[in-house]
Coordinates of C-alpha atoms in Angstrom, one line a residue:
X1 CA 0.0 0.0 0.0
X2 CA 2.8 2.4 0.9
X3 CA 4.6 1.6 -2.3
X4 CA 1.5 2.3 -4.3
X5 CA 0.9 5.6 -2.5
X6 CA 4.6 6.7 -3.2
X7 CA 4.0 5.9 -6.8
X8 CA 0.8 7.9 -7.0
X9 CA 2.3 11.1 -5.4
X10 CA 5.6 10.9 -7.2
X11 CA 6.2 14.1 -9.0
X12 CA 3.8 16.2 -6.9
X13 CA 5.0 19.7 -6.2
X14 CA 5.4 20.9 -2.6
X15 CA 2.2 23.0 -3.1
X16 CA 0.3 20.0 -4.5
X17 CA 1.4 17.8 -1.6
X18 CA 0.4 20.5 0.9
X19 CA -3.0 20.7 -0.7
X20 CA -3.4 16.9 -0.6
X21 CA -2.4 16.7 3.1
X22 CA -5.0 19.4 3.8
X23 CA -7.7 17.4 2.3
X24 CA -9.6 15.7 5.2
X25 CA -11.0 13.0 2.9
X26 CA -7.4 11.9 2.1
X27 CA -5.8 12.1 5.6
X28 CA -8.7 11.2 7.9
X29 CA -8.6 7.8 9.6
X30 CA -11.7 5.6 9.4
X31 CA -12.7 6.4 13.0
X32 CA -12.6 10.1 12.2
X33 CA -14.9 9.8 9.1
X34 CA -18.7 10.1 9.7
X35 CA -20.5 6.8 9.6
X36 CA -23.4 6.3 7.1
X37 CA -25.9 4.7 9.4
X38 CA -26.5 3.8 13.1
X39 CA -26.3 0.2 14.1
X40 CA -30.1 -0.4 13.5
X41 CA -29.8 0.8 9.9
X42 CA -31.4 4.1 10.4
X43 CA -29.7 7.5 10.0
X44 CA -27.8 8.4 13.1
X45 CA -28.7 11.4 15.2
X46 CA -25.6 11.2 17.6
X47 CA -22.1 10.4 16.4
X48 CA -20.0 9.6 19.5
X49 CA -16.2 9.6 19.2
X50 CA -14.5 8.1 22.2
X51 CA -10.8 8.6 22.2
X52 CA -7.7 9.0 24.2
X53 CA -5.7 12.1 24.7
X54 CA -4.2 13.4 21.5
X55 CA -6.2 10.8 19.4
X56 CA -7.4 13.4 16.9
X57 CA -10.9 14.0 18.3
X58 CA -10.8 17.8 18.1
X59 CA -9.6 17.7 14.5
X60 CA -12.4 15.3 13.6
X61 CA -14.9 17.7 15.2
X62 CA -13.5 20.8 13.6
X63 CA -13.5 19.1 10.1
X64 CA -17.0 17.9 10.6
X65 CA -18.2 21.4 11.4
X66 CA -16.3 22.7 8.4
X67 CA -17.9 20.0 6.1
X68 CA -21.5 20.5 7.3
X69 CA -21.2 24.3 7.0
X70 CA -20.1 23.8 3.4
X71 CA -22.7 21.1 2.7
X72 CA -20.0 18.7 1.7
X73 CA -21.2 15.3 0.3
X74 CA -21.1 12.4 2.8
X75 CA -21.5 15.0 5.6
X76 CA -24.6 16.9 4.6
X77 CA -26.9 17.3 1.6
X78 CA -26.8 21.1 2.0
X79 CA -25.1 23.6 4.3
X80 CA -26.4 23.3 7.8
X81 CA -27.1 26.3 10.0
X82 CA -27.1 27.4 12.8
X83 CA -24.6 25.1 14.4
X84 CA -24.1 24.9 18.2
X85 CA -20.5 24.6 19.6
X86 CA -20.7 23.4 23.2
X87 CA -17.7 22.8 25.4
X88 CA -17.1 22.4 29.1
X89 CA -16.5 26.2 29.5
X90 CA -16.4 29.4 27.4
X91 CA -12.6 29.3 27.5
X92 CA -12.6 25.7 26.2
X93 CA -14.8 26.5 23.2
X94 CA -12.7 29.5 22.3
X95 CA -9.2 28.1 23.0
X96 CA -9.7 24.5 21.8
X97 CA -12.7 24.1 19.6
X98 CA -12.3 27.4 17.6
X99 CA -8.8 28.9 18.0
X100 CA -6.9 25.7 19.0
X101 CA -4.2 24.1 16.9
X102 CA -6.7 21.5 15.8
X103 CA -9.8 23.8 16.0
X104 CA -12.2 25.1 13.4
X105 CA -10.0 28.1 12.3
X106 CA -7.0 25.9 11.8
X107 CA -8.9 23.3 9.8
X108 CA -9.7 25.9 7.2
X109 CA -7.2 27.3 4.6
X110 CA -6.6 30.9 5.5
X111 CA -8.6 32.2 2.5
X112 CA -11.7 30.2 3.6
X113 CA -11.7 30.8 7.4
X114 CA -14.9 31.9 8.9
X115 CA -15.2 35.2 10.7
X116 CA -14.7 34.7 14.5
X117 CA -16.3 37.4 16.6
X118 CA -15.3 36.5 20.3
X119 CA -17.5 39.3 21.7
X120 CA -20.6 37.8 20.0
X121 CA -19.4 34.2 20.5
X122 CA -20.1 33.6 16.9
X123 CA -18.5 32.2 13.8
X124 CA -19.8 33.3 10.4
X125 CA -18.9 31.4 7.2
X126 CA -18.7 33.1 3.8
X127 CA -21.9 31.3 2.7
X128 CA -23.9 32.7 5.6
X129 CA -23.7 29.7 7.9
X130 CA -23.5 30.6 11.5
X131 CA -21.9 28.6 14.4
X132 CA -22.6 29.8 18.0
X133 CA -20.4 29.1 21.0
X134 CA -22.0 27.9 24.3
X135 CA -20.6 26.8 27.7
X136 CA -21.9 23.7 29.5
X137 CA -21.4 25.7 32.7
X138 CA -24.5 27.7 31.7
X139 CA -27.2 25.3 30.6
X140 CA -29.8 28.1 30.5
X141 CA -27.9 29.8 27.6
X142 CA -29.1 26.9 25.5
X143 CA -32.7 27.6 26.3
X144 CA -34.3 29.4 23.4
X145 CA -31.8 29.1 20.4
X146 CA -32.5 26.5 17.8
X147 CA -30.0 24.6 15.6
X148 CA -29.6 22.2 12.7
X149 CA -26.5 20.5 14.2
X150 CA -24.2 20.6 17.2
X151 CA -20.6 19.7 18.1
X152 CA -20.2 18.8 21.8
X153 CA -16.6 18.5 23.0
X154 CA -15.3 16.7 26.1
X155 CA -18.9 15.8 27.2
X156 CA -17.5 13.7 30.1
X157 CA -16.0 16.8 31.7
X158 CA -19.1 19.0 31.6
X159 CA -20.0 20.3 35.0
X160 CA -23.8 20.3 34.3
X161 CA -23.8 17.5 31.7
X162 CA -27.4 16.3 32.1
X163 CA -28.9 19.8 32.2
X164 CA -26.8 21.1 29.3
X165 CA -27.5 18.1 27.1
X166 CA -31.2 18.3 27.8
X167 CA -31.4 21.9 26.8
X168 CA -29.4 21.2 23.6
X169 CA -31.8 18.5 22.6
X170 CA -34.8 20.8 22.8
X171 CA -32.9 23.3 20.5
X172 CA -32.0 20.7 17.8
X173 CA -35.2 21.2 15.8
X174 CA -34.2 22.7 12.5
X175 CA -33.8 20.8 9.2
X176 CA -34.8 17.4 8.0
X177 CA -32.6 15.4 10.4
X178 CA -30.8 17.4 13.2
X179 CA -27.7 15.6 14.3
X180 CA -24.8 16.1 16.7
X181 CA -21.2 15.0 17.1
X182 CA -19.8 14.3 20.6
X183 CA -16.0 14.1 21.0
X184 CA -14.7 13.1 24.4
X185 CA -12.2 11.1 26.4
X186 CA -14.7 8.9 28.3
X187 CA -15.5 8.8 31.9
X188 CA -18.2 6.5 33.4
X189 CA -20.8 9.3 33.8
X190 CA -24.5 8.4 33.6
X191 CA -25.1 10.5 30.5
X192 CA -22.3 8.9 28.5
X193 CA -23.3 5.3 29.5
X194 CA -26.9 6.1 28.5
X195 CA -25.9 7.4 25.1
X196 CA -24.0 4.2 24.4
X197 CA -27.1 2.1 24.9
X198 CA -29.6 4.4 23.0
X199 CA -30.8 3.9 19.4
X200 CA -29.7 6.3 16.8
X201 CA -26.3 6.6 18.4
X202 CA -23.2 5.4 16.5
X203 CA -19.9 5.1 18.3
X204 CA -16.3 5.2 16.9
X205 CA -13.2 4.8 19.1
X206 CA -9.7 6.0 18.8
X207 CA -6.6 5.4 20.8
X208 CA -3.7 7.8 21.4
X209 CA -1.4 5.4 19.5
X210 CA -3.5 5.7 16.4
X211 CA -2.5 9.4 16.1
X212 CA 1.2 8.7 16.7
X213 CA 2.2 10.5 13.4
X214 CA 1.0 13.8 14.9
X215 CA 2.5 13.4 18.4
X216 CA 6.0 13.7 19.8
X217 CA 7.6 10.2 20.0
X218 CA 8.9 11.0 23.5
X219 CA 5.4 11.7 24.6
X220 CA 4.1 8.3 23.5
X221 CA 7.1 6.5 24.9
X222 CA 6.9 8.0 28.3
X223 CA 3.1 7.9 28.9
X224 CA 2.7 4.4 27.5
X225 CA 5.6 3.1 29.6
X226 CA 4.1 4.7 32.7
X227 CA 0.4 4.3 32.3
X228 CA -0.4 1.5 29.8
X229 CA -3.0 -0.9 31.2
X230 CA -3.7 1.2 34.3
X231 CA -7.1 2.8 35.0
X232 CA -5.8 6.2 34.0
X233 CA -4.0 4.9 30.9
X234 CA -7.0 2.9 29.7
X235 CA -9.2 6.0 30.1
X236 CA -6.8 8.7 28.8
X237 CA -4.8 6.7 26.2
X238 CA -7.2 4.0 25.0
X239 CA -10.5 5.9 25.4
X240 CA -12.1 3.1 27.5
X241 CA -14.9 3.7 30.0
X242 CA -13.4 2.3 33.2
X243 CA -16.1 1.4 35.7
X244 CA -16.5 -0.1 39.2
X245 CA -19.5 -1.2 41.2
X246 CA -20.2 0.4 44.6
X247 CA -20.7 -3.0 46.1
X248 CA -17.7 -4.7 44.5
X249 CA -15.1 -6.4 46.6
X250 CA -12.3 -4.5 44.9
X251 CA -12.0 -0.8 43.9
X252 CA -9.9 0.8 41.2
X253 CA -8.0 2.9 43.8
X254 CA -7.2 -0.3 45.7
X255 CA -5.8 -2.0 42.6
X256 CA -3.8 1.1 41.6
X257 CA -2.3 1.1 45.1
X258 CA -0.9 -2.4 44.9
X259 CA 0.6 -2.1 41.4
X260 CA 4.3 -2.7 41.0
X261 CA 6.6 -2.8 38.0
X262 CA 9.1 -5.5 39.0
X263 CA 8.9 -8.9 40.7
X264 CA 11.2 -10.2 43.4
X265 CA 12.7 -13.7 43.6
X266 CA 9.9 -16.1 44.5
X267 CA 9.7 -18.8 47.1
X268 CA 6.7 -20.4 45.3
X269 CA 4.9 -19.9 42.0
X270 CA 1.6 -21.5 41.0
X271 CA -0.6 -21.5 37.9
X272 CA -4.3 -21.7 38.7
X273 CA -6.9 -22.9 36.1
X274 CA -10.7 -22.5 36.3
X275 CA -11.7 -24.8 33.4
X276 CA -15.0 -24.3 31.6
X277 CA -17.7 -26.9 31.4
X278 CA -17.7 -26.9 27.6
X279 CA -15.9 -25.3 24.7
X280 CA -18.8 -23.8 22.7
X281 CA -19.0 -20.2 21.7
X282 CA -21.3 -19.4 24.6
X283 CA -19.2 -21.4 27.0
X284 CA -17.4 -19.7 30.0
X285 CA -13.8 -18.6 29.5
X286 CA -11.0 -20.8 30.9
X287 CA -9.5 -18.7 33.6
X288 CA -5.7 -19.1 33.8
X289 CA -3.8 -16.9 36.3
X290 CA -0.2 -17.2 37.6
X291 CA 1.0 -15.8 40.9
X292 CA 4.1 -16.2 43.1
X293 CA 4.9 -15.5 46.8
X294 CA 7.9 -13.8 48.4
X295 CA 8.3 -12.6 52.0
X296 CA 4.6 -13.2 52.8
X297 CA 3.4 -11.1 49.8
X298 CA 1.6 -12.6 46.8
X299 CA 2.4 -11.2 43.4
X300 CA 0.0 -11.7 40.5
X301 CA 2.2 -12.4 37.4
X302 CA 0.1 -13.1 34.4
X303 CA -3.5 -13.5 33.2
X304 CA -3.5 -16.0 30.3
X305 CA -7.3 -16.6 30.3
X306 CA -8.7 -18.1 27.1
X307 CA -12.1 -17.5 25.3
X308 CA -14.1 -20.6 24.3
X309 CA -11.1 -22.8 24.3
X310 CA -11.2 -26.6 23.8
X311 CA -9.7 -28.7 26.6
X312 CA -6.5 -29.5 24.7
X313 CA -6.0 -25.8 24.0
X314 CA -6.3 -24.5 27.6
X315 CA -4.3 -27.4 28.9
X316 CA -1.4 -26.5 26.5
X317 CA -1.5 -22.9 27.5
X318 CA -1.6 -23.7 31.2
X319 CA 1.3 -26.2 31.1
X320 CA 3.3 -23.9 28.9
X321 CA 2.9 -21.1 31.4
X322 CA 3.8 -23.5 34.2
X323 CA 7.1 -24.3 32.5
X324 CA 7.9 -20.7 31.4
X325 CA 7.5 -19.4 35.0
X326 CA 9.2 -22.5 36.5
X327 CA 6.1 -22.9 38.7
X328 CA 5.8 -25.4 41.5
X329 CA 2.3 -26.6 40.8
X330 CA -0.7 -26.2 38.6
X331 CA -3.9 -25.6 40.6
X332 CA -7.1 -26.8 38.9
X333 CA -10.7 -26.4 40.1
X334 CA -12.2 -29.9 39.7
X335 CA -15.9 -29.3 40.4
X336 CA -16.7 -29.7 36.7
X337 CA -15.1 -33.2 36.7
X338 CA -11.9 -33.9 38.6
X339 CA -10.6 -36.9 36.7
X340 CA -11.3 -35.3 33.3
X341 CA -9.4 -32.1 34.3
X342 CA -6.4 -34.0 35.5
X343 CA -6.4 -36.3 32.5
X344 CA -6.6 -33.3 30.1
X345 CA -3.7 -31.6 31.7
X346 CA -1.6 -34.8 31.8
X347 CA -2.4 -35.5 28.2
X348 CA -0.8 -32.1 27.4
X349 CA 2.2 -32.7 29.7
X350 CA 2.3 -35.7 32.1
X351 CA 5.2 -34.1 34.0
X352 CA 3.2 -31.3 35.5
X353 CA 2.1 -31.8 39.1
X354 CA -1.7 -31.0 39.4
X355 CA -3.1 -29.9 42.7
X356 CA -6.9 -30.2 42.8
X357 CA -9.0 -27.5 44.2
X358 CA -12.7 -28.2 45.0
X359 CA -15.1 -25.4 45.7
X360 CA -17.3 -26.0 48.8
X361 CA -18.5 -22.4 49.1
X362 CA -20.0 -19.8 46.7
X363 CA -17.8 -17.6 44.6
X364 CA -18.4 -14.5 46.8
X365 CA -17.5 -16.3 50.0
X366 CA -14.3 -17.7 48.4
X367 CA -13.3 -14.3 47.0
X368 CA -13.9 -12.2 50.2
X369 CA -10.8 -13.4 52.1
X370 CA -8.7 -12.7 49.0
X371 CA -10.1 -9.2 48.8
X372 CA -9.2 -8.7 52.5
X373 CA -5.6 -9.6 51.7
X374 CA -5.5 -6.8 49.0
X375 CA -6.8 -4.4 51.7
X376 CA -4.0 -5.5 54.0
X377 CA -1.4 -4.9 51.2
X378 CA -0.5 -8.5 51.0
X379 CA -1.2 -8.9 47.3
X380 CA 0.6 -7.0 44.5
X381 CA 0.0 -6.8 40.7
X382 CA 3.2 -6.9 38.6
X383 CA 2.0 -4.6 35.8
X384 CA -1.6 -4.2 34.7
X385 CA -4.2 -6.8 33.9
X386 CA -7.2 -4.8 32.4
X387 CA -9.6 -7.6 31.8
X388 CA -9.0 -9.3 35.1
X389 CA -9.2 -6.0 37.0
X390 CA -12.5 -5.2 35.2
X391 CA -13.9 -8.4 36.7
X392 CA -12.6 -7.7 40.1
X393 CA -14.2 -4.2 40.2
X394 CA -17.5 -5.5 38.9
X395 CA -17.8 -8.5 41.2
X396 CA -20.4 -8.0 44.0
X397 CA -22.7 -10.1 46.1
X398 CA -24.7 -11.2 43.0
X399 CA -21.6 -11.9 40.8
X400 CA -20.8 -9.9 37.7
X401 CA -23.3 -7.3 36.4
X402 CA -23.2 -9.1 33.1
X403 CA -24.4 -12.4 34.7
X404 CA -21.3 -14.2 33.2
X405 CA -19.0 -16.4 35.2
X406 CA -16.0 -14.5 36.7
X407 CA -13.5 -17.0 35.3
X408 CA -10.4 -14.8 35.5
X409 CA -11.3 -13.9 39.1
X410 CA -12.0 -17.5 40.0
X411 CA -8.5 -18.5 38.8
X412 CA -7.0 -15.5 40.7
X413 CA -8.8 -16.5 43.9
X414 CA -7.5 -20.1 43.7
X415 CA -3.9 -18.9 43.1
X416 CA -3.9 -16.5 46.0
X417 CA -5.8 -18.9 48.3
X418 CA -3.2 -21.7 47.7
X419 CA -0.3 -19.3 48.2
X420 CA -1.5 -17.3 51.2
X421 CA -4.6 -18.9 52.8
X422 CA -3.9 -22.6 52.7
X423 CA -1.5 -24.0 55.3
X424 CA 1.5 -25.8 53.7
X425 CA 1.9 -29.4 54.5
X426 CA 4.9 -29.9 56.8
X427 CA 8.0 -31.3 55.1
X428 CA 8.8 -34.9 56.3
X429 CA 11.4 -35.1 59.1
X430 CA 13.8 -37.8 60.2
X431 CA 13.3 -39.0 63.7
X432 CA 16.3 -40.0 65.8
X433 CA 16.0 -43.4 67.4

């Protein structure tokens, strides 16, 4: 593809290359280009772009406003006016959405830039289209005006999100199909979660890494090394909505407090397996988690959980992890068939010692003592385990909110239980006669 592109632009003058790179249709990524329809097949009314810091959300918003103001095909059938520009504050609308390096003025060639009147909080395009600036700090300012379209930036940071959003919806009443673009780094606020589940809403996602060509290499290197996989990194770099339940046994703050970057020399290492009852598409995952212990502290080392894996597959992964970490034992829950579980593991590798674990209490009762060890600072995470930590922060008295089995968590609980909550058998001693 790159070779073909080089061939196509070979011979272009500097001015022609500059014009090409200024064409949004040429340089936009797929996630920055407006979708045709919502998931249900109808025209969308809200386009939601969730992205990390520096992922190109503002540029996408500015180009969208430019295109609908011009009536550009694939964006609008005719110029749309008026357009509402709503940000977390008046300063944000001015400094980021309009005057910023990726804002509306910067998205236009100098000869086509709309007239920006800060005192009137208004942009006027040369074809008569008007865009009006509003602050989400003042929801009442949106009461009265009417619009054909709106661009809402950093919705998850709005101080009065619900009130401002509601007032905007009442104002979107002009034209055949009023629509709005929302660009934001996500946070688990009720409004954003509600939008994700509503009809007529289409969502695209972008990570910071996807916009690496427009970012300083040192920025990506430093922030990825420091924050990748953490709660903050997943939210600010990957554009994920990172949630936790109020009644969960673990909290995000708790897990961040036990995170370390390096592991010590271990006294013991185990690999715990929570095998599924079947291997169909709808089957539970096979939880596979490795942990080690040193000086009375348990360190979680790896989450190798598999989705819808056949017995031979999860057995190979578990035994391979056992050998790679030079573990002491493989812990396997045997409630779903003890002999079968042991046989499957030994078929993959007969040299691996299998320690059977049988559940006699419910998942919550088994997990509670392990959560207490976390509170006491007796468990550490070596690095980040996003999928596992999501289960931990979503596990309450009635299980996971999705109703699925907490397979990663089950494997973690078995590993920590064996290492920290199960008395070790005393080593045989020689008696003197």
